[in-house]
PDB file of C-alpha atoms in Angstrom:
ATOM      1  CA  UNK A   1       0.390  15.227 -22.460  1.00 53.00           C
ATOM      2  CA  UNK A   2       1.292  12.299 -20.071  1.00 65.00           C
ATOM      3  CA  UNK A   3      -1.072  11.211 -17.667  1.00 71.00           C
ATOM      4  CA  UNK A   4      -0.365  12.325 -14.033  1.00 95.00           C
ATOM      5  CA  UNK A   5       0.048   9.512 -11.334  1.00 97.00           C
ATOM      6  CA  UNK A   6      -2.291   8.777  -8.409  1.00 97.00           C
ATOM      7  CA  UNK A   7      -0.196   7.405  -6.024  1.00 98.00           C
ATOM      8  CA  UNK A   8      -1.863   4.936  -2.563  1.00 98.00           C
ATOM      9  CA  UNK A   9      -0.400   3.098  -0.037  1.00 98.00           C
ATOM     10  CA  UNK A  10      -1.788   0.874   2.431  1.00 97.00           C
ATOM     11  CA  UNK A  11      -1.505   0.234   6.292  1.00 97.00           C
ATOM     12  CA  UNK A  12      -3.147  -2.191   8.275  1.00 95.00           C
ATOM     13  CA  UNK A  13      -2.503  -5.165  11.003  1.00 91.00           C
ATOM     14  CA  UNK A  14      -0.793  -8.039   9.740  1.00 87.00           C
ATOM     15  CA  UNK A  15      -3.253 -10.130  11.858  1.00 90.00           C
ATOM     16  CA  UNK A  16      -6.287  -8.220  10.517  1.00 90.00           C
ATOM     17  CA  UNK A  17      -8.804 -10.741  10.196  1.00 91.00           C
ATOM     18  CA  UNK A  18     -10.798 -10.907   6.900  1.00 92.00           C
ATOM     19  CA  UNK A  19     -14.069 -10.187   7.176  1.00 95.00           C
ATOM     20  CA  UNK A  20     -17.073  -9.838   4.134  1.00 96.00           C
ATOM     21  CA  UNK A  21     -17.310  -6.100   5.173  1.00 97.00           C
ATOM     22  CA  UNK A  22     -13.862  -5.399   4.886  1.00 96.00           C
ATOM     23  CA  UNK A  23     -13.241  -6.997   1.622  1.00 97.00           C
ATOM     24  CA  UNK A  24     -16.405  -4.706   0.627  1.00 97.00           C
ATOM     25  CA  UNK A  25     -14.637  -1.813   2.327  1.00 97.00           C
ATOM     26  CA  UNK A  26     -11.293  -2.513   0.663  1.00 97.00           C
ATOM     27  CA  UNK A  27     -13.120  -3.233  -2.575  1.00 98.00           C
ATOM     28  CA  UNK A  28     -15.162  -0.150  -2.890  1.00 98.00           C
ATOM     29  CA  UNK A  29     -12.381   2.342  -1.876  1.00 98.00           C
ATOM     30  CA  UNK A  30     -10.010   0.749  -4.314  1.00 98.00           C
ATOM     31  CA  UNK A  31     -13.216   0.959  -7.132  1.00 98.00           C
ATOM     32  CA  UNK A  32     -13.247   4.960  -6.182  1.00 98.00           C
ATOM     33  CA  UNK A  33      -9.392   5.342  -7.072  1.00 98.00           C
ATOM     34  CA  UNK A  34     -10.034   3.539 -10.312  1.00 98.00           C
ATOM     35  CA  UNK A  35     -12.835   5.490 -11.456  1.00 97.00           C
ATOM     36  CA  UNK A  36     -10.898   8.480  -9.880  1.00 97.00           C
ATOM     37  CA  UNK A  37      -7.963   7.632 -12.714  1.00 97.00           C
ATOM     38  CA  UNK A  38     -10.742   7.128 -15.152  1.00 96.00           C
ATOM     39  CA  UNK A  39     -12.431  10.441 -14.942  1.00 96.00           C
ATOM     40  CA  UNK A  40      -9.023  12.544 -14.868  1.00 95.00           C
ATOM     41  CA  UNK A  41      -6.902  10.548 -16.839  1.00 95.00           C
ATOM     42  CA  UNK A  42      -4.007   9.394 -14.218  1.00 96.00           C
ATOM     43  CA  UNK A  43      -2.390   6.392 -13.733  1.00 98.00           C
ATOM     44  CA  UNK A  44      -2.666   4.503 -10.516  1.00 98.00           C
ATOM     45  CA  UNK A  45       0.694   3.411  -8.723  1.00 98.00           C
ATOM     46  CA  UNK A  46      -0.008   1.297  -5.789  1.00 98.00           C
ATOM     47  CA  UNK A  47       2.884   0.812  -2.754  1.00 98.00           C
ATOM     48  CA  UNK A  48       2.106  -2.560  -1.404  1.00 97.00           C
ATOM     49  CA  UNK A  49       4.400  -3.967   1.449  1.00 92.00           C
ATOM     50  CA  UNK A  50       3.293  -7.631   0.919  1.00 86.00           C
ATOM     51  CA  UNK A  51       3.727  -8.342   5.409  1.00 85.00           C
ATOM     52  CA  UNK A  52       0.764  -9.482   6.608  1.00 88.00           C
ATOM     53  CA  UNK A  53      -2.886  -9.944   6.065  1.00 93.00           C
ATOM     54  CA  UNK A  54      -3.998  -6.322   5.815  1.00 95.00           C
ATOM     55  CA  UNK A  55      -1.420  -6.380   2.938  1.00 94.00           C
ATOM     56  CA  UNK A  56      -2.696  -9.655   1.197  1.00 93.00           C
ATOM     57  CA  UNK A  57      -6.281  -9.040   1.282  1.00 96.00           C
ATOM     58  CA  UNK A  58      -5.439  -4.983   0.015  1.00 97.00           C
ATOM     59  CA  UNK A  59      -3.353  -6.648  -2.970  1.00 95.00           C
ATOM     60  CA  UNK A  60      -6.146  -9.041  -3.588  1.00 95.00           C
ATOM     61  CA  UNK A  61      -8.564  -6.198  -4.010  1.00 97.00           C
ATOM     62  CA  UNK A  62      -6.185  -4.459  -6.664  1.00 98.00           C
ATOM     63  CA  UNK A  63      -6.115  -7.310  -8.666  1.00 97.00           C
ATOM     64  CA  UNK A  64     -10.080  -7.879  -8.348  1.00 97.00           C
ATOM     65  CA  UNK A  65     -10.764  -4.693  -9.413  1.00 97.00           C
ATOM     66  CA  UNK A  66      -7.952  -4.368 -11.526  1.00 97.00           C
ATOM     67  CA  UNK A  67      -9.303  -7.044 -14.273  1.00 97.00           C
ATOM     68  CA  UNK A  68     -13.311  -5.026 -13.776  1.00 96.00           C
ATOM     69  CA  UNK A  69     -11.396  -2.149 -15.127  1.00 95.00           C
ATOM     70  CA  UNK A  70      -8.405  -2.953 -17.638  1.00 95.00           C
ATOM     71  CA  UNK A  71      -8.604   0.531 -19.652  1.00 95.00           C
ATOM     72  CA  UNK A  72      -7.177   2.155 -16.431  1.00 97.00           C
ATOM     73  CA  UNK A  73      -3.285   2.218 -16.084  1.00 97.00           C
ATOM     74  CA  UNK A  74      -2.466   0.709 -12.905  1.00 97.00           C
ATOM     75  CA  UNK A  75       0.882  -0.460 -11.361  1.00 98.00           C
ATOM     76  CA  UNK A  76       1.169  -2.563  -8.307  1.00 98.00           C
ATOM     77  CA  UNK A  77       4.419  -2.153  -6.947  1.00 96.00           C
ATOM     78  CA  UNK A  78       6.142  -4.537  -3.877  1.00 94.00           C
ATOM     79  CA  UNK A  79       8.344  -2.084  -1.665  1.00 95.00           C
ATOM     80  CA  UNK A  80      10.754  -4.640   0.020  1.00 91.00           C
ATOM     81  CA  UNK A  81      12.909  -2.969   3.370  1.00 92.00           C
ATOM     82  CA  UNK A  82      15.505  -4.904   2.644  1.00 87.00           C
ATOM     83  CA  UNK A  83      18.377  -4.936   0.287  1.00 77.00           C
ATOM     84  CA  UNK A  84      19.349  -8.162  -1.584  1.00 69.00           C
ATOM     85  CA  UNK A  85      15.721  -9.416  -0.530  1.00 63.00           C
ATOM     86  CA  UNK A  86      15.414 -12.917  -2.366  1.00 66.00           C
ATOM     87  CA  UNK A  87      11.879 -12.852  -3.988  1.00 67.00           C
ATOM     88  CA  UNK A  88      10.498 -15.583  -4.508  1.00 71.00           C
ATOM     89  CA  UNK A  89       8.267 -16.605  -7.371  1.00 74.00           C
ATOM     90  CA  UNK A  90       5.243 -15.841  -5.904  1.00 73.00           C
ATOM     91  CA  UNK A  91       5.961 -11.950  -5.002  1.00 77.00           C
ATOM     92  CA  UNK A  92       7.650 -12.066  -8.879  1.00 77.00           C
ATOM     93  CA  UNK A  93       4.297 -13.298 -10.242  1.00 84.00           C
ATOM     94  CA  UNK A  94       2.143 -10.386  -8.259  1.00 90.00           C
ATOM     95  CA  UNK A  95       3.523  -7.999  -8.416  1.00 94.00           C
ATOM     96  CA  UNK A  96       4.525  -5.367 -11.676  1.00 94.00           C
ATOM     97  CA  UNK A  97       7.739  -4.290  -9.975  1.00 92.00           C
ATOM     98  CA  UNK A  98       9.717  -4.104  -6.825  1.00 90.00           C
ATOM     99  CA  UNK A  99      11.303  -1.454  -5.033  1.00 91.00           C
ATOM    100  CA  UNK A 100      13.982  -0.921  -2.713  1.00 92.00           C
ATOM    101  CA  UNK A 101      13.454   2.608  -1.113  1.00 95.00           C
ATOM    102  CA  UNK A 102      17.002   4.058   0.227  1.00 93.00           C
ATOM    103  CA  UNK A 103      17.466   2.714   3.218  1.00 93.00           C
ATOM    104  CA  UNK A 104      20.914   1.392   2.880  1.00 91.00           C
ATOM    105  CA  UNK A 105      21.998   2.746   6.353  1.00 94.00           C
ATOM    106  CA  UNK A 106      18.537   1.976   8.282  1.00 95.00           C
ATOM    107  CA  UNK A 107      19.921  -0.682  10.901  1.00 95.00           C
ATOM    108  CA  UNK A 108      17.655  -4.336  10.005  1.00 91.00           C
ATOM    109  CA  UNK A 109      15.414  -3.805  13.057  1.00 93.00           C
ATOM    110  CA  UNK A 110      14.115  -0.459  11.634  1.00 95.00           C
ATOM    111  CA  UNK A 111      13.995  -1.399   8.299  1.00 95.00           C
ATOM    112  CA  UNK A 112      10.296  -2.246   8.092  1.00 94.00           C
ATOM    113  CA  UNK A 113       9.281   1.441  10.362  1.00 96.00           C
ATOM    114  CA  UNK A 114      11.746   3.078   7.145  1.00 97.00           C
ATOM    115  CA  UNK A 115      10.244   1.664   4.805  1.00 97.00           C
ATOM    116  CA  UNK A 116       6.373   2.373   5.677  1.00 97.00           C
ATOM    117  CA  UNK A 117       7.910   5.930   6.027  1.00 98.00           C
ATOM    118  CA  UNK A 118       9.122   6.315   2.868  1.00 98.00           C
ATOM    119  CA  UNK A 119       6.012   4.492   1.307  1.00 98.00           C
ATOM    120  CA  UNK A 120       3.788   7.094   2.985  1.00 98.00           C
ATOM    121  CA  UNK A 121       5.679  10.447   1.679  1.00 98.00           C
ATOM    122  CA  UNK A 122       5.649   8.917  -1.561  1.00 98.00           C
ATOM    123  CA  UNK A 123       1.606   8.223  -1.348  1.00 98.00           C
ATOM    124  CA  UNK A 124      -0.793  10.709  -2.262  1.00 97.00           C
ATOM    125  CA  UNK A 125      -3.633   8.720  -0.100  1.00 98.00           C
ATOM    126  CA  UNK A 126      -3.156   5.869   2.351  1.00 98.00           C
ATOM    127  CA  UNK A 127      -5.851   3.457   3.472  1.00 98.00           C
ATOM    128  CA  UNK A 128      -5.717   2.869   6.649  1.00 97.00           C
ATOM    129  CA  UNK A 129      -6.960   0.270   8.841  1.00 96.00           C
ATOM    130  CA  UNK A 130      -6.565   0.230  12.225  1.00 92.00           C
ATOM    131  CA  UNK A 131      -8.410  -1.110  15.342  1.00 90.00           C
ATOM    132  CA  UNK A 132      -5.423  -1.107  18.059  1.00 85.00           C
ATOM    133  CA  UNK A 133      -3.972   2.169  19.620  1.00 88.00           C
ATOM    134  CA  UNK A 134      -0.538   0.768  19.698  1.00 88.00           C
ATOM    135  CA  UNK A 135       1.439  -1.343  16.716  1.00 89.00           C
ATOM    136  CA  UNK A 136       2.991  -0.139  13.944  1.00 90.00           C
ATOM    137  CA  UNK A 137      -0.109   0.906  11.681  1.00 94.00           C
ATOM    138  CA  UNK A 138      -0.789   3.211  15.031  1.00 95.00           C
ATOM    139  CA  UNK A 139       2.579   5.241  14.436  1.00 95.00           C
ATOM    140  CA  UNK A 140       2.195   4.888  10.341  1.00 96.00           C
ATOM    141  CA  UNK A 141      -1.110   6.582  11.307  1.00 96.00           C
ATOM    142  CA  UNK A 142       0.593   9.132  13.720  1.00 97.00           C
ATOM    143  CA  UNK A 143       2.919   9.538  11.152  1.00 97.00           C
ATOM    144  CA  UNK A 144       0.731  10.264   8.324  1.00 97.00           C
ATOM    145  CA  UNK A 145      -1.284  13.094   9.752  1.00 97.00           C
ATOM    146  CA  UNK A 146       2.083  14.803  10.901  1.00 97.00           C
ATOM    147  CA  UNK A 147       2.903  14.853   7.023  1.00 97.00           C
ATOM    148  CA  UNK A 148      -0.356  15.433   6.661  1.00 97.00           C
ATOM    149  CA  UNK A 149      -1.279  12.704   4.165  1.00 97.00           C
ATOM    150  CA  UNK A 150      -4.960  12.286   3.016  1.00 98.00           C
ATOM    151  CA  UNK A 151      -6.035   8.926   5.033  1.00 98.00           C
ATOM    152  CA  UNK A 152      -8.717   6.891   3.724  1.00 98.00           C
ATOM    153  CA  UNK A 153     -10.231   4.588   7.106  1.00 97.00           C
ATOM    154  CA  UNK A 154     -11.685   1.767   6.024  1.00 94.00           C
TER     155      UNK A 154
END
């Protein structure tokens, strides 16, 4: 029997400053998931959208813990908004795989709000930070709990 698949997704402020205790934070909520997929046999599929600092320091962690724990199955996957989106080397060498969700018909200024959408009814969990009431992680957040998605605050 085939493994099931754990899938997370993150949201966060692209100006989120990095801080000891939220690398810890980050760190030791990504840890759980791995030991999570360890104890129940899954896989771990990660939806990273590679904008910002949130997103950096979150993709950072997965690779940290990542190498601590190489007998778990883990895929780190770049979701890009838009189509024909030229990666460079650097997102090639981070990444296992990209995605382009279908969003063929989202107009370029809402490409970004799509594509956090569709990365958070695809997630199983999202971690979440979030210290403004306004911003986009404020309506992924909004969004979330209306799908009711299991948020992880960190």
């Amino acid at each position: 029997m085939e493994a099931q698949v754990l899938t997370i997704t993150f949201f966060g402020h692209r100006d989120t400053k990095e801080t000891p205790e939220l690398k810890d934070k980050l760190n030791d909520t990504i840890s759980f998931f791995f030991n999570l997929a360890l104890e129940q046999n899954r896989k771990l599929k990660f939806l990273c959208g590679n904008y910002g600092n949130f997103d950096a320091l979150s993709s950072l962690s997965i690779d940290k813990i990542r190498k601590e724990s190489p007998s778990v199955e883990c895929e780190k996957i770049f979701v890009t908004p838009y189509f024909g989106d030229r990666l460079d080397t650097w997102v090639a060498s981070h990444y296992d795989s990209t995605i382009y969700p279908p969003l063929e018909k989202v107009p370029y200024k809402y490409a970004i709000v799509k594509r956090n959408e569709w990365m958070a009814d695809n997630a199983q969990y999202i971690i979440l930070h979030s210290i403004y009431s306004w911003g986009g992680t404020a309506r992924m957040e909004t969004y979330a709990k209306r799908k009711n998605k299991k948020i992880i605050y960190i």
